[in-house]
mmCIF file of C-alpha atoms in Angstrom:
data_model
loop_
_atom_site.group_PDB
_atom_site.id
_atom_site.type_symbol
_atom_site.label_atom_id
_atom_site.label_comp_id
_atom_site.label_asym_id
_atom_site.label_seq_id
_atom_site.Cartn_x
_atom_site.Cartn_y
_atom_site.Cartn_z
ATOM 1 C CA UNK A 10 -18.053 158.415 218.937
ATOM 2 C CA UNK A 11 -20.939 156.265 220.918
ATOM 3 C CA UNK A 12 -24.152 156.994 221.563
ATOM 4 C CA UNK A 13 -27.843 156.696 222.851
ATOM 5 C CA UNK A 14 -31.363 156.982 222.796
ATOM 6 C CA UNK A 15 -33.997 156.173 225.157
ATOM 7 C CA UNK A 16 -37.564 157.664 223.849
ATOM 8 C CA UNK A 17 -38.994 157.576 226.349
ATOM 9 C CA UNK A 18 -39.107 159.593 229.863
ATOM 10 C CA UNK A 19 -42.119 156.794 231.652
ATOM 11 C CA UNK A 20 -43.105 153.050 230.339
ATOM 12 C CA UNK A 21 -46.429 152.473 231.618
ATOM 13 C CA UNK A 22 -47.625 148.840 232.222
ATOM 14 C CA UNK A 23 -50.246 147.093 234.248
ATOM 15 C CA UNK A 24 -49.407 144.215 236.271
ATOM 16 C CA UNK A 25 -49.590 141.076 234.033
ATOM 17 C CA UNK A 26 -48.866 143.466 230.631
ATOM 18 C CA UNK A 27 -45.624 142.632 228.636
ATOM 19 C CA UNK A 28 -43.337 145.325 229.202
ATOM 20 C CA UNK A 29 -40.625 147.168 226.572
ATOM 21 C CA UNK A 30 -38.541 149.480 226.917
ATOM 22 C CA UNK A 31 -36.346 151.095 223.860
ATOM 23 C CA UNK A 32 -33.487 151.633 223.559
ATOM 24 C CA UNK A 33 -31.145 152.585 220.168
ATOM 25 C CA UNK A 34 -27.263 153.653 220.415
ATOM 26 C CA UNK A 35 -24.406 154.544 217.734
ATOM 27 C CA UNK A 36 -21.705 153.769 216.877
ATOM 28 C CA UNK A 37 -19.013 153.347 214.909
ATOM 29 C CA UNK A 38 -17.417 149.593 215.228
ATOM 30 C CA UNK A 39 -19.397 146.485 217.126
ATOM 31 C CA UNK A 40 -21.211 147.747 220.036
ATOM 32 C CA UNK A 41 -21.509 146.169 223.124
ATOM 33 C CA UNK A 42 -24.939 146.788 225.004
ATOM 34 C CA UNK A 43 -26.004 146.628 228.218
ATOM 35 C CA UNK A 44 -29.352 147.432 230.910
ATOM 36 C CA UNK A 45 -29.346 148.789 234.327
ATOM 37 C CA UNK A 46 -32.203 148.965 237.062
ATOM 38 C CA UNK A 47 -32.090 151.860 239.103
ATOM 39 C CA UNK A 48 -34.276 151.698 242.591
ATOM 40 C CA UNK A 49 -34.718 154.588 244.376
ATOM 41 C CA UNK A 50 -31.762 155.670 246.416
ATOM 42 C CA UNK A 51 -29.664 152.754 244.789
ATOM 43 C CA UNK A 52 -27.170 152.186 243.366
ATOM 44 C CA UNK A 53 -27.248 150.561 239.280
ATOM 45 C CA UNK A 54 -28.386 146.898 239.063
ATOM 46 C CA UNK A 55 -26.259 145.000 236.235
ATOM 47 C CA UNK A 56 -29.342 143.038 234.772
ATOM 48 C CA UNK A 57 -28.948 141.766 231.532
ATOM 49 C CA UNK A 58 -25.793 142.443 228.440
ATOM 50 C CA UNK A 59 -25.144 141.205 224.187
ATOM 51 C CA UNK A 60 -22.143 141.313 223.806
ATOM 52 C CA UNK A 61 -22.302 138.731 220.429
ATOM 53 C CA UNK A 62 -23.854 135.236 219.051
ATOM 54 C CA UNK A 63 -27.239 135.539 220.254
ATOM 55 C CA UNK A 64 -29.605 137.911 218.989
ATOM 56 C CA UNK A 65 -31.882 137.749 221.768
ATOM 57 C CA UNK A 66 -30.515 137.146 225.250
ATOM 58 C CA UNK A 67 -31.791 136.238 228.626
ATOM 59 C CA UNK A 68 -31.405 138.140 231.965
ATOM 60 C CA UNK A 69 -31.711 138.440 235.486
ATOM 61 C CA UNK A 70 -35.283 139.212 236.976
ATOM 62 C CA UNK A 71 -37.728 137.611 233.906
ATOM 63 C CA UNK A 72 -35.805 140.391 231.855
ATOM 64 C CA UNK A 73 -34.651 139.536 228.028
ATOM 65 C CA UNK A 74 -33.705 141.675 225.036
ATOM 66 C CA UNK A 75 -33.459 141.513 221.313
ATOM 67 C CA UNK A 76 -29.978 142.644 219.742
ATOM 68 C CA UNK A 77 -31.851 144.182 215.976
ATOM 69 C CA UNK A 78 -28.459 145.512 214.260
ATOM 70 C CA UNK A 79 -30.556 146.631 211.060
ATOM 71 C CA UNK A 80 -32.441 149.086 212.884
ATOM 72 C CA UNK A 81 -29.884 150.288 215.437
ATOM 73 C CA UNK A 82 -31.671 149.007 218.072
ATOM 74 C CA UNK A 83 -31.711 146.756 221.591
ATOM 75 C CA UNK A 84 -34.704 147.163 223.233
ATOM 76 C CA UNK A 85 -35.754 145.501 226.758
ATOM 77 C CA UNK A 86 -38.662 142.789 227.245
ATOM 78 C CA UNK A 87 -40.663 141.532 229.966
ATOM 79 C CA UNK A 88 -43.643 138.531 229.046
ATOM 80 C CA UNK A 89 -45.502 140.174 232.120
ATOM 81 C CA UNK A 90 -44.880 143.029 234.166
ATOM 82 C CA UNK A 91 -44.767 142.641 237.758
ATOM 83 C CA UNK A 92 -45.255 145.291 240.675
ATOM 84 C CA UNK A 93 -41.719 145.431 241.865
ATOM 85 C CA UNK A 94 -40.286 146.060 237.914
ATOM 86 C CA UNK A 95 -41.301 149.670 238.512
ATOM 87 C CA UNK A 96 -37.764 151.258 238.586
ATOM 88 C CA UNK A 97 -35.925 153.472 236.342
ATOM 89 C CA UNK A 98 -33.562 151.574 233.548
ATOM 90 C CA UNK A 99 -30.354 152.591 231.423
ATOM 91 C CA UNK A 100 -29.842 151.267 228.351
ATOM 92 C CA UNK A 101 -25.709 151.780 228.081
ATOM 93 C CA UNK A 102 -23.357 151.228 225.194
ATOM 94 C CA UNK A 103 -19.628 150.200 224.581
ATOM 95 C CA UNK A 104 -17.946 151.177 221.145
ATOM 96 C CA UNK A 105 -15.365 148.243 219.681
ATOM 97 C CA UNK A 106 -11.787 149.773 221.119
ATOM 98 C CA UNK A 107 -13.313 151.750 224.392
ATOM 99 C CA UNK A 108 -12.892 151.167 227.461
ATOM 100 C CA UNK A 109 -15.869 153.540 228.955
ATOM 101 C CA UNK A 110 -19.636 153.164 229.143
ATOM 102 C CA UNK A 111 -21.676 156.289 227.813
ATOM 103 C CA UNK A 112 -25.497 155.418 229.437
ATOM 104 C CA UNK A 113 -29.008 156.789 228.174
ATOM 105 C CA UNK A 114 -30.791 159.190 229.706
ATOM 106 C CA UNK A 115 -33.061 156.049 231.832
ATOM 107 C CA UNK A 116 -37.290 155.300 230.987
ATOM 108 C CA UNK A 117 -39.314 155.761 234.432
ATOM 109 C CA UNK A 118 -41.477 152.091 234.207
ATOM 110 C CA UNK A 119 -44.479 151.686 235.712
ATOM 111 C CA UNK A 120 -46.303 148.628 237.076
ATOM 112 C CA UNK A 121 -49.797 149.229 238.118
ATOM 113 C CA UNK A 122 -51.639 146.805 240.332
ATOM 114 C CA UNK B 16 -19.228 139.686 240.717
ATOM 115 C CA UNK B 17 -17.498 142.081 243.032
ATOM 116 C CA UNK B 18 -18.899 143.456 246.213
ATOM 117 C CA UNK B 19 -18.327 147.149 245.905
ATOM 118 C CA UNK B 20 -19.223 149.580 249.010
ATOM 119 C CA UNK B 21 -18.938 153.420 249.016
ATOM 120 C CA UNK B 22 -18.578 156.340 252.534
ATOM 121 C CA UNK B 23 -20.347 158.077 253.069
ATOM 122 C CA UNK B 24 -23.756 157.104 251.736
ATOM 123 C CA UNK B 25 -25.141 160.471 252.563
ATOM 124 C CA UNK B 26 -23.944 164.170 253.370
ATOM 125 C CA UNK B 27 -25.188 167.368 253.663
ATOM 126 C CA UNK B 28 -22.881 170.222 252.765
ATOM 127 C CA UNK B 29 -22.063 173.824 253.341
ATOM 128 C CA UNK B 30 -21.105 175.787 250.018
ATOM 129 C CA UNK B 31 -17.336 176.184 249.736
ATOM 130 C CA UNK B 32 -15.968 173.104 251.761
ATOM 131 C CA UNK B 33 -14.942 169.748 250.063
ATOM 132 C CA UNK B 34 -16.117 166.225 250.558
ATOM 133 C CA UNK B 35 -14.129 163.258 249.838
ATOM 134 C CA UNK B 36 -15.670 160.073 249.629
ATOM 135 C CA UNK B 37 -14.197 156.518 249.358
ATOM 136 C CA UNK B 38 -14.754 152.904 247.400
ATOM 137 C CA UNK B 39 -14.200 149.958 248.646
ATOM 138 C CA UNK B 40 -14.178 146.750 246.659
ATOM 139 C CA UNK B 41 -13.520 143.230 248.178
ATOM 140 C CA UNK B 42 -11.841 142.042 245.132
ATOM 141 C CA UNK B 43 -8.315 143.371 242.736
ATOM 142 C CA UNK B 44 -10.019 145.063 239.848
ATOM 143 C CA UNK B 45 -8.276 146.707 236.882
ATOM 144 C CA UNK B 46 -10.866 149.231 235.878
ATOM 145 C CA UNK B 47 -12.120 151.831 238.654
ATOM 146 C CA UNK B 48 -15.179 154.666 237.371
ATOM 147 C CA UNK B 49 -16.051 157.780 239.027
ATOM 148 C CA UNK B 50 -19.498 159.013 237.681
ATOM 149 C CA UNK B 51 -21.979 161.932 238.102
ATOM 150 C CA UNK B 52 -25.660 161.438 238.579
ATOM 151 C CA UNK B 53 -27.582 164.973 239.016
ATOM 152 C CA UNK B 54 -31.071 164.725 239.721
ATOM 153 C CA UNK B 55 -32.854 163.844 237.456
ATOM 154 C CA UNK B 56 -30.320 162.739 234.943
ATOM 155 C CA UNK B 57 -28.655 160.274 233.301
ATOM 156 C CA UNK B 58 -25.304 159.411 234.409
ATOM 157 C CA UNK B 59 -22.015 161.361 233.119
ATOM 158 C CA UNK B 60 -18.535 159.642 233.661
ATOM 159 C CA UNK B 61 -15.931 161.701 235.225
ATOM 160 C CA UNK B 62 -12.759 159.509 235.765
ATOM 161 C CA UNK B 63 -11.364 156.374 235.056
ATOM 162 C CA UNK B 64 -8.995 156.292 238.374
ATOM 163 C CA UNK B 65 -5.505 154.846 237.514
ATOM 164 C CA UNK B 66 -3.891 152.535 239.945
ATOM 165 C CA UNK B 67 -0.557 154.326 240.239
ATOM 166 C CA UNK B 68 -1.133 157.451 238.472
ATOM 167 C CA UNK B 69 -3.128 159.874 237.734
ATOM 168 C CA UNK B 70 -6.677 159.644 236.448
ATOM 169 C CA UNK B 71 -7.841 160.376 233.246
ATOM 170 C CA UNK B 72 -10.383 162.613 233.345
ATOM 171 C CA UNK B 73 -13.485 163.786 230.789
ATOM 172 C CA UNK B 74 -14.026 166.375 228.618
ATOM 173 C CA UNK B 75 -15.918 169.164 231.474
ATOM 174 C CA UNK B 76 -14.309 167.924 234.744
ATOM 175 C CA UNK B 77 -11.042 168.694 236.080
ATOM 176 C CA UNK B 78 -8.521 167.452 238.244
ATOM 177 C CA UNK B 79 -8.996 170.507 240.939
ATOM 178 C CA UNK B 80 -12.487 169.725 241.075
ATOM 179 C CA UNK B 81 -12.949 166.644 241.935
ATOM 180 C CA UNK B 82 -9.087 164.644 242.839
ATOM 181 C CA UNK B 83 -9.008 161.493 242.901
ATOM 182 C CA UNK B 84 -6.558 158.923 244.137
ATOM 183 C CA UNK B 85 -6.325 155.228 243.723
ATOM 184 C CA UNK B 86 -3.669 153.650 246.095
ATOM 185 C CA UNK B 87 -4.875 150.574 245.398
ATOM 186 C CA UNK B 88 -6.794 147.458 242.782
ATOM 187 C CA UNK B 89 -9.172 147.943 245.496
ATOM 188 C CA UNK B 90 -9.843 151.056 246.554
ATOM 189 C CA UNK B 91 -10.104 154.597 245.202
ATOM 190 C CA UNK B 92 -11.367 158.103 246.254
ATOM 191 C CA UNK B 93 -13.540 161.212 245.044
ATOM 192 C CA UNK B 94 -13.419 164.994 246.441
ATOM 193 C CA UNK B 95 -15.816 167.173 244.919
ATOM 194 C CA UNK B 96 -13.416 169.819 246.033
ATOM 195 C CA UNK B 97 -15.003 173.473 247.163
ATOM 196 C CA UNK B 98 -18.296 173.134 246.768
ATOM 197 C CA UNK B 99 -21.433 174.201 245.499
ATOM 198 C CA UNK B 100 -25.334 173.720 244.808
ATOM 199 C CA UNK B 101 -24.436 172.426 241.677
ATOM 200 C CA UNK B 102 -22.463 169.873 243.133
ATOM 201 C CA UNK B 103 -25.562 167.504 244.586
ATOM 202 C CA UNK B 104 -26.055 165.220 242.625
ATOM 203 C CA UNK B 105 -25.486 161.367 243.732
ATOM 204 C CA UNK B 106 -21.666 159.914 242.642
ATOM 205 C CA UNK B 107 -21.398 156.616 242.271
ATOM 206 C CA UNK B 108 -17.970 154.278 241.865
ATOM 207 C CA UNK B 109 -18.016 151.614 239.039
ATOM 208 C CA UNK B 110 -15.714 148.380 238.821
ATOM 209 C CA UNK B 111 -14.318 146.537 236.076
ATOM 210 C CA UNK B 112 -12.398 143.705 234.294
ATOM 211 C CA UNK B 113 -11.414 146.553 230.931
ATOM 212 C CA UNK B 114 -12.206 143.842 228.694
ATOM 213 C CA UNK B 115 -14.900 145.410 225.589
ATOM 214 C CA UNK B 116 -17.224 142.517 227.186
ATOM 215 C CA UNK B 117 -16.591 143.850 230.119
ATOM 216 C CA UNK B 118 -19.643 144.260 232.721
ATOM 217 C CA UNK B 119 -19.457 147.153 234.823
ATOM 218 C CA UNK B 120 -20.279 146.708 238.609
ATOM 219 C CA UNK B 121 -21.727 150.079 240.768
ATOM 220 C CA UNK B 122 -21.266 150.722 244.053
ATOM 221 C CA UNK B 123 -24.069 152.622 245.693
ATOM 222 C CA UNK B 124 -23.705 155.763 246.088
ATOM 223 C CA UNK B 125 -23.185 158.726 247.565
ATOM 224 C CA UNK B 126 -26.229 161.478 247.730
ATOM 225 C CA UNK B 127 -23.963 164.372 247.990
ATOM 226 C CA UNK B 128 -26.178 167.720 249.385
ATOM 227 C CA UNK B 129 -24.645 170.702 248.943
ATOM 228 C CA UNK B 130 -26.224 174.229 250.331
#
């Protein structure tokens, strides 16, 4: 079975400060990990993914994520937050041998001016 | 990435009626999926739409309630049948190539309100 947890319902950060949105996962095989963002009244937009290789993955809009196998985590980060980054962020996992994604509950990121 | 469109973008329906949602992709894709996002909730997979055969439903979802068609590699429909207010959700179409490391891309969603 595959599962993913996002422990924070909401993250608040001031514009210009670094941000982190947390994600932990559970799989029986090798994990394929994804971050998506959802703006109000919009579908999901793909940000980045980890398949294999470097633990630090860079994606769209200046976001990056760090894969940590020992801690089974895949936290989303950005060095300097923008007000326009305010949105709902979803972490997702696919276990090797599976064809479907499992999503976390989502974390609302609020960036204040 | 594929460009995915959904129709309608939103609708308000009466209890007991049915609504068919269309998903169109601008290129051929191997995998098409339908998700539900209930208010304030995460995404839940309803089913995988299989081209030329019956859809594969996840636990808790049945064909009589959510019939799905996929006549070709670029198009799928999801019908929400005999609707109740509990069916009020955003319904999202998603596509992928089916590989293990494959990225799934999502349509803009259909916002359904059932009165």
